[in-house]
Short mmCIF file of C-alpha atoms and ligand atoms in Angstrom, two decimals:
data_model
loop_
_atom_site.label_atom_id
_atom_site.label_comp_id
_atom_site.label_asym_id
_atom_site.label_seq_id
_atom_site.Cartn_x
_atom_site.Cartn_y
_atom_site.Cartn_z
CA MET A 1 -210.04 -78.06 -35.62
CA GLU A 2 -208.54 -76.77 -32.41
CA PRO A 3 -211.05 -76.12 -29.63
CA VAL A 4 -211.74 -72.46 -28.80
CA VAL A 5 -211.80 -73.21 -25.09
CA GLU A 6 -209.98 -75.97 -23.30
CA LEU A 7 -210.13 -76.39 -19.53
CA ASN A 8 -207.78 -78.99 -18.17
CA ASP A 9 -208.37 -80.14 -14.60
CA ILE A 10 -209.30 -76.69 -13.29
CA ALA A 11 -209.79 -76.23 -9.56
CA HIS A 12 -210.26 -73.03 -7.65
CA VAL A 13 -210.07 -72.24 -3.96
CA TYR A 14 -211.37 -68.90 -2.74
CA VAL A 15 -209.35 -67.69 0.20
CA THR A 16 -210.79 -65.09 2.55
CA ASP A 17 -209.37 -63.96 5.90
CA ARG A 18 -211.73 -66.41 7.64
CA GLU A 19 -211.61 -69.53 5.49
CA ALA A 20 -210.57 -71.24 2.28
CA SER A 21 -213.31 -72.88 0.22
CA LEU A 22 -212.99 -75.16 -2.78
CA ALA A 23 -215.41 -73.70 -5.33
CA VAL A 24 -214.74 -75.96 -8.34
CA GLU A 25 -212.64 -79.05 -8.91
CA GLY A 26 -211.57 -81.31 -11.80
CA ILE A 27 -213.24 -79.19 -14.45
CA GLN A 28 -212.54 -80.68 -17.86
CA LEU A 29 -214.13 -78.97 -20.84
CA LYS A 30 -213.62 -78.40 -24.56
CA VAL A 31 -215.69 -75.99 -26.62
CA GLU A 32 -215.48 -76.30 -30.41
CA PRO A 33 -215.46 -73.38 -32.87
CA GLY A 34 -218.97 -72.04 -33.43
CA GLU A 35 -220.40 -74.14 -30.64
CA PHE A 36 -223.04 -72.74 -28.25
CA LEU A 37 -222.64 -74.33 -24.85
CA SER A 38 -224.72 -73.75 -21.70
CA LEU A 39 -223.68 -74.24 -18.11
CA VAL A 40 -226.48 -75.11 -15.71
CA GLY A 41 -226.50 -76.22 -12.11
CA PRO A 42 -227.53 -75.17 -8.62
CA SER A 43 -226.69 -71.71 -7.34
CA GLY A 44 -223.12 -71.60 -6.03
CA CYS A 45 -221.88 -74.54 -8.12
CA GLY A 46 -219.18 -72.43 -9.74
CA LYS A 47 -220.63 -71.29 -13.08
CA THR A 48 -219.43 -67.70 -12.71
CA THR A 49 -216.08 -68.93 -11.38
CA ILE A 50 -215.58 -70.99 -14.55
CA LEU A 51 -216.45 -68.04 -16.81
CA SER A 52 -214.09 -65.78 -14.83
CA VAL A 53 -211.26 -68.26 -15.38
CA ILE A 54 -211.94 -68.40 -19.14
CA ALA A 55 -212.17 -64.58 -19.26
CA GLY A 56 -208.77 -64.29 -17.59
CA LEU A 57 -210.23 -62.40 -14.63
CA LEU A 58 -209.39 -65.16 -12.18
CA GLN A 59 -206.22 -67.24 -12.05
CA PRO A 60 -207.31 -70.78 -11.08
CA SER A 61 -205.61 -72.44 -8.11
CA LYS A 62 -204.96 -75.50 -10.27
CA GLY A 63 -205.11 -76.51 -13.91
CA VAL A 64 -204.74 -74.74 -17.22
CA ALA A 65 -207.30 -72.80 -19.22
CA SER A 66 -206.60 -72.16 -22.90
CA VAL A 67 -208.39 -69.99 -25.43
CA ASN A 68 -207.56 -70.53 -29.10
CA GLY A 69 -204.73 -72.84 -28.12
CA ARG A 70 -202.94 -70.38 -25.84
CA PRO A 71 -202.95 -70.45 -22.04
CA VAL A 72 -205.08 -67.67 -20.56
CA THR A 73 -202.94 -65.15 -18.67
CA GLY A 74 -205.38 -62.24 -18.42
CA PRO A 75 -208.26 -60.55 -20.21
CA SER A 76 -207.97 -60.61 -24.01
CA PRO A 77 -209.86 -58.93 -26.86
CA GLU A 78 -210.57 -62.45 -28.19
CA VAL A 79 -213.08 -62.92 -25.36
CA GLY A 80 -216.23 -60.85 -24.76
CA TYR A 81 -218.10 -60.96 -21.46
CA MET A 82 -221.75 -60.06 -20.96
CA LEU A 83 -223.41 -60.01 -17.56
CA GLN A 84 -226.87 -59.82 -16.03
CA GLN A 85 -226.28 -56.19 -15.17
CA ASP A 86 -225.48 -54.13 -18.25
CA TYR A 87 -222.91 -51.79 -16.64
CA LEU A 88 -223.64 -49.01 -19.10
CA PHE A 89 -222.17 -45.67 -18.08
CA PRO A 90 -225.14 -43.37 -17.33
CA TRP A 91 -223.26 -40.24 -18.39
CA ARG A 92 -222.40 -41.60 -21.84
CA THR A 93 -224.76 -41.79 -24.80
CA ILE A 94 -225.74 -45.19 -26.20
CA MET A 95 -223.31 -44.74 -29.11
CA ASP A 96 -220.46 -43.75 -26.75
CA ASN A 97 -221.25 -46.69 -24.48
CA ALA A 98 -221.16 -49.04 -27.47
CA LEU A 99 -217.81 -47.60 -28.59
CA ILE A 100 -216.03 -47.95 -25.27
CA GLY A 101 -214.28 -51.25 -26.00
CA LEU A 102 -212.90 -49.89 -29.25
CA GLU A 103 -211.69 -46.78 -27.42
CA LEU A 104 -209.97 -48.79 -24.71
CA THR A 105 -208.25 -51.06 -27.24
CA GLU A 106 -207.34 -48.07 -29.46
CA ARG A 107 -209.23 -49.40 -32.45
CA LEU A 108 -211.74 -46.61 -32.93
CA TYR A 109 -211.64 -45.73 -36.64
CA ALA A 110 -214.26 -44.69 -39.18
CA ASP A 111 -214.88 -48.30 -40.24
CA THR A 112 -215.12 -49.79 -36.73
CA ARG A 113 -217.45 -46.92 -35.75
CA GLY A 114 -219.53 -47.71 -38.86
CA ASN A 115 -219.71 -51.37 -37.77
CA VAL A 116 -221.08 -50.31 -34.40
CA GLN A 117 -223.69 -48.12 -36.07
CA ASN A 118 -224.73 -51.12 -38.18
CA LEU A 119 -224.87 -53.37 -35.13
CA LEU A 120 -227.10 -50.86 -33.32
CA LYS A 121 -229.38 -50.86 -36.37
CA GLU A 122 -229.45 -54.66 -36.42
CA MET A 123 -230.50 -54.64 -32.76
CA GLY A 124 -233.33 -52.21 -33.51
CA LEU A 125 -231.45 -49.33 -31.88
CA GLY A 126 -230.52 -47.37 -35.01
CA ASP A 127 -232.29 -44.24 -33.76
CA SER A 128 -231.15 -44.53 -30.13
CA GLY A 129 -227.45 -43.67 -30.48
CA ALA A 130 -227.83 -40.17 -29.03
CA LEU A 131 -229.99 -41.25 -26.09
CA TYR A 132 -228.75 -42.03 -22.56
CA PRO A 133 -229.12 -45.40 -20.80
CA SER A 134 -231.78 -44.04 -18.40
CA GLN A 135 -234.02 -43.40 -21.41
CA LEU A 136 -233.99 -47.09 -22.43
CA SER A 137 -235.91 -50.18 -21.24
CA GLY A 138 -234.07 -53.11 -19.67
CA GLY A 139 -234.24 -55.12 -22.89
CA MET A 140 -232.88 -52.23 -24.95
CA ARG A 141 -230.04 -51.75 -22.47
CA GLN A 142 -229.07 -55.42 -22.76
CA ARG A 143 -229.07 -55.04 -26.54
CA VAL A 144 -226.66 -52.10 -26.16
CA ALA A 145 -224.50 -54.27 -23.90
CA LEU A 146 -224.44 -56.91 -26.64
CA VAL A 147 -223.43 -54.33 -29.25
CA ARG A 148 -220.67 -53.10 -26.95
CA THR A 149 -219.45 -56.69 -26.49
CA LEU A 150 -219.57 -57.45 -30.23
CA ALA A 151 -217.97 -54.12 -31.22
CA THR A 152 -214.43 -55.41 -30.65
CA ASP A 153 -215.30 -58.59 -32.59
CA PRO A 154 -214.35 -61.26 -30.02
CA GLY A 155 -214.56 -64.83 -31.33
CA LEU A 156 -215.76 -66.14 -27.97
CA LEU A 157 -218.65 -64.74 -25.93
CA LEU A 158 -219.24 -65.49 -22.28
CA LEU A 159 -222.82 -64.75 -21.22
CA ASP A 160 -223.51 -64.84 -17.49
CA GLU A 161 -227.30 -64.88 -16.98
CA PRO A 162 -227.76 -62.02 -19.45
CA PHE A 163 -231.56 -62.41 -19.56
CA SER A 164 -232.38 -63.06 -15.94
CA ALA A 165 -233.28 -59.47 -15.01
CA LEU A 166 -235.72 -59.15 -17.92
CA ASP A 167 -239.45 -59.82 -18.11
CA TYR A 168 -240.43 -63.08 -19.79
CA GLN A 169 -241.50 -61.68 -23.15
CA THR A 170 -238.37 -59.52 -23.52
CA LYS A 171 -236.23 -62.46 -22.52
CA LEU A 172 -237.73 -64.67 -25.24
CA GLN A 173 -237.24 -61.95 -27.85
CA LEU A 174 -233.62 -61.39 -26.80
CA GLU A 175 -232.85 -65.11 -26.82
CA ASP A 176 -233.86 -65.21 -30.50
CA LEU A 177 -232.03 -62.02 -31.39
CA ILE A 178 -228.81 -62.94 -29.61
CA GLY A 179 -228.90 -66.56 -30.77
CA GLU A 180 -229.31 -65.49 -34.38
CA THR A 181 -226.71 -62.70 -34.18
CA LEU A 182 -224.05 -65.00 -32.75
CA LYS A 183 -224.83 -67.88 -35.11
CA LYS A 184 -224.72 -65.61 -38.16
CA ARG A 185 -221.28 -64.38 -37.17
CA GLY A 186 -219.97 -67.87 -36.35
CA LYS A 187 -219.23 -66.92 -32.74
CA THR A 188 -218.50 -69.46 -30.06
CA ALA A 189 -220.52 -68.90 -26.89
CA ILE A 190 -220.85 -70.12 -23.33
CA LEU A 191 -224.10 -69.21 -21.61
CA VAL A 192 -224.72 -69.48 -17.89
CA THR A 193 -228.39 -69.64 -17.01
CA HIS A 194 -230.62 -70.96 -14.25
CA ASP A 195 -233.40 -71.42 -16.81
CA LEU A 196 -233.13 -74.97 -18.13
CA SER A 197 -235.52 -74.42 -21.03
CA GLU A 198 -233.43 -71.43 -22.15
CA ALA A 199 -230.26 -73.54 -21.96
CA ILE A 200 -231.74 -76.27 -24.17
CA ALA A 201 -233.41 -73.84 -26.59
CA MET A 202 -230.22 -71.86 -27.22
CA SER A 203 -227.49 -74.49 -27.11
CA ASP A 204 -225.77 -77.25 -28.98
CA ARG A 205 -224.70 -78.84 -25.72
CA VAL A 206 -225.65 -78.44 -22.05
CA VAL A 207 -223.26 -79.05 -19.18
CA LEU A 208 -224.82 -79.88 -15.83
CA LEU A 209 -222.64 -79.07 -12.81
CA ASN A 210 -223.05 -80.31 -9.28
CA ARG A 211 -221.85 -78.47 -6.19
CA ASN A 212 -219.65 -78.57 -3.10
CA PRO A 213 -217.32 -78.48 -4.89
CA GLY A 214 -218.56 -77.70 -8.39
CA ARG A 215 -217.80 -80.53 -10.82
CA VAL A 216 -219.08 -81.54 -14.22
CA HIS A 217 -221.95 -83.92 -13.52
CA ARG A 218 -222.95 -84.71 -17.11
CA PHE A 219 -222.91 -83.41 -20.70
CA PHE A 220 -226.13 -83.47 -22.74
CA ASP A 221 -226.14 -83.16 -26.54
CA VAL A 222 -229.06 -81.16 -27.86
CA PRO A 223 -230.70 -82.92 -30.85
CA GLU A 224 -230.00 -81.35 -34.25
CA ASN A 225 -233.62 -80.27 -34.90
CA ILE A 226 -233.65 -78.27 -31.65
CA GLN A 227 -230.25 -76.73 -32.41
CA GLN A 228 -231.47 -75.56 -35.82
CA ALA A 229 -234.68 -73.95 -34.57
CA GLN A 230 -234.79 -70.41 -33.18
CA PRO A 231 -234.95 -70.55 -29.37
CA PHE A 232 -238.65 -69.60 -29.27
CA TYR A 233 -239.65 -72.41 -31.66
CA ALA A 234 -237.06 -74.84 -30.31
CA ARG A 235 -239.29 -75.25 -27.26
CA LYS A 236 -241.96 -76.80 -29.49
CA GLU A 237 -239.63 -79.17 -31.35
CA PRO A 238 -239.95 -82.95 -30.92
CA GLY A 239 -237.56 -84.17 -28.24
CA PHE A 240 -237.46 -80.88 -26.33
CA ASN A 241 -239.67 -82.00 -23.45
CA GLU A 242 -237.93 -85.35 -23.18
CA LEU A 243 -234.52 -83.68 -22.86
CA PHE A 244 -235.91 -81.13 -20.41
CA HIS A 245 -237.25 -83.89 -18.18
CA GLU A 246 -234.06 -85.91 -18.43
CA ILE A 247 -231.87 -82.99 -17.30
CA TRP A 248 -234.48 -81.90 -14.75
CA GLY A 249 -234.43 -85.36 -13.21
CA GLU A 250 -230.65 -85.26 -12.93
CA MET A 251 -230.85 -81.82 -11.32
CA GLN A 252 -233.29 -83.12 -8.72
CA SER A 253 -230.93 -85.99 -7.88
CA ILE A 254 -228.06 -83.51 -7.40
CA GLY A 255 -230.25 -81.50 -5.04
CA LYS A 256 -230.67 -84.58 -2.84
CA GLU A 257 -226.96 -85.55 -2.73
P1 ADP B 301 -222.58 -69.74 -9.46
O1 ADP B 301 -222.22 -68.72 -10.48
O2 ADP B 301 -222.76 -71.12 -10.01
O3 ADP B 301 -223.75 -69.36 -8.62
P2 ADP B 301 -220.04 -68.96 -8.21
O4 ADP B 301 -219.00 -69.31 -9.21
O5 ADP B 301 -220.43 -67.53 -8.11
O6 ADP B 301 -221.33 -69.89 -8.45
O7 ADP B 301 -219.57 -69.44 -6.77
C1 ADP B 301 -219.08 -70.74 -6.49
C2 ADP B 301 -218.73 -70.84 -5.02
O8 ADP B 301 -217.63 -70.00 -4.72
C3 ADP B 301 -219.86 -70.42 -4.09
O9 ADP B 301 -219.83 -71.25 -2.96
C4 ADP B 301 -219.51 -69.00 -3.73
O10 ADP B 301 -219.98 -68.67 -2.45
C5 ADP B 301 -217.99 -69.04 -3.73
N1 ADP B 301 -217.42 -67.73 -4.15
C6 ADP B 301 -217.65 -67.09 -5.31
N2 ADP B 301 -216.95 -65.93 -5.38
C7 ADP B 301 -216.26 -65.85 -4.21
C8 ADP B 301 -215.34 -64.90 -3.67
N3 ADP B 301 -214.99 -63.81 -4.37
N4 ADP B 301 -214.83 -65.13 -2.44
C9 ADP B 301 -215.17 -66.23 -1.75
N5 ADP B 301 -216.03 -67.19 -2.19
C10 ADP B 301 -216.56 -67.00 -3.41
MG1 MG B 302 -223.11 -66.91 -11.01
#
């Protein structure tokens, strides 16, 4: 099967009026259909830059990014992006926030609206459609952001630290909910997180990046038993601690380079 994402020798230089800095270099990556991949690495190693390239928000200085076999030329409805901040519009109801992608892509019909209502229900927000974002907790708002992202049915989801503003308990609950929702729908996902245990618990594969410039340091395959378990229980699976310590050790060595 053709990979959903293929990055071929991607490099990016950010140019400001004062300097040019090489953010990432030689990035080589394939993500298979249905795979859940995490990107981890020190702050500033280029994780967000890589997601922006895949999302078509940033044209890389070098190399080619492809999604579903076609070179990325700009944002596409095939790719959904979810960020740490939920960016819900405060003046719109939850339902109207969730519908915005369908509105913008002119696909708002009775059946797509019905899908969104079902998604809200699935996320435990069935009764919240008429409320406004200010009336919701942080965890609920992130669930609305997920519904909004899934509403247009993208095959690929890019998740940039979507849990990092949440308290620990909410974060664990959302990891399970999002992991299950994406797996059930056969979505392909790339998660950026600074939480190594989250990366291992949610993923099929973890990519460790190093910095200055950001490069792929190493790929780690997550053992099958950990992949199959829900993120909360994955942390108790045999092999979890060993993998955590292995990646942790590598991260420490990067820090000293
Ligand atoms: P991460 O998400 O891993 O923390 P980023 O992709 O945000 O890293 O950033 C990678 C590097 O590129 C950092 O050194 C950062 O300072 C730099 N950078 C990111 N965005 C810009 C920008 N818009 N202009 C200039 N430099 C940037
Ligand atoms: Mg970032």
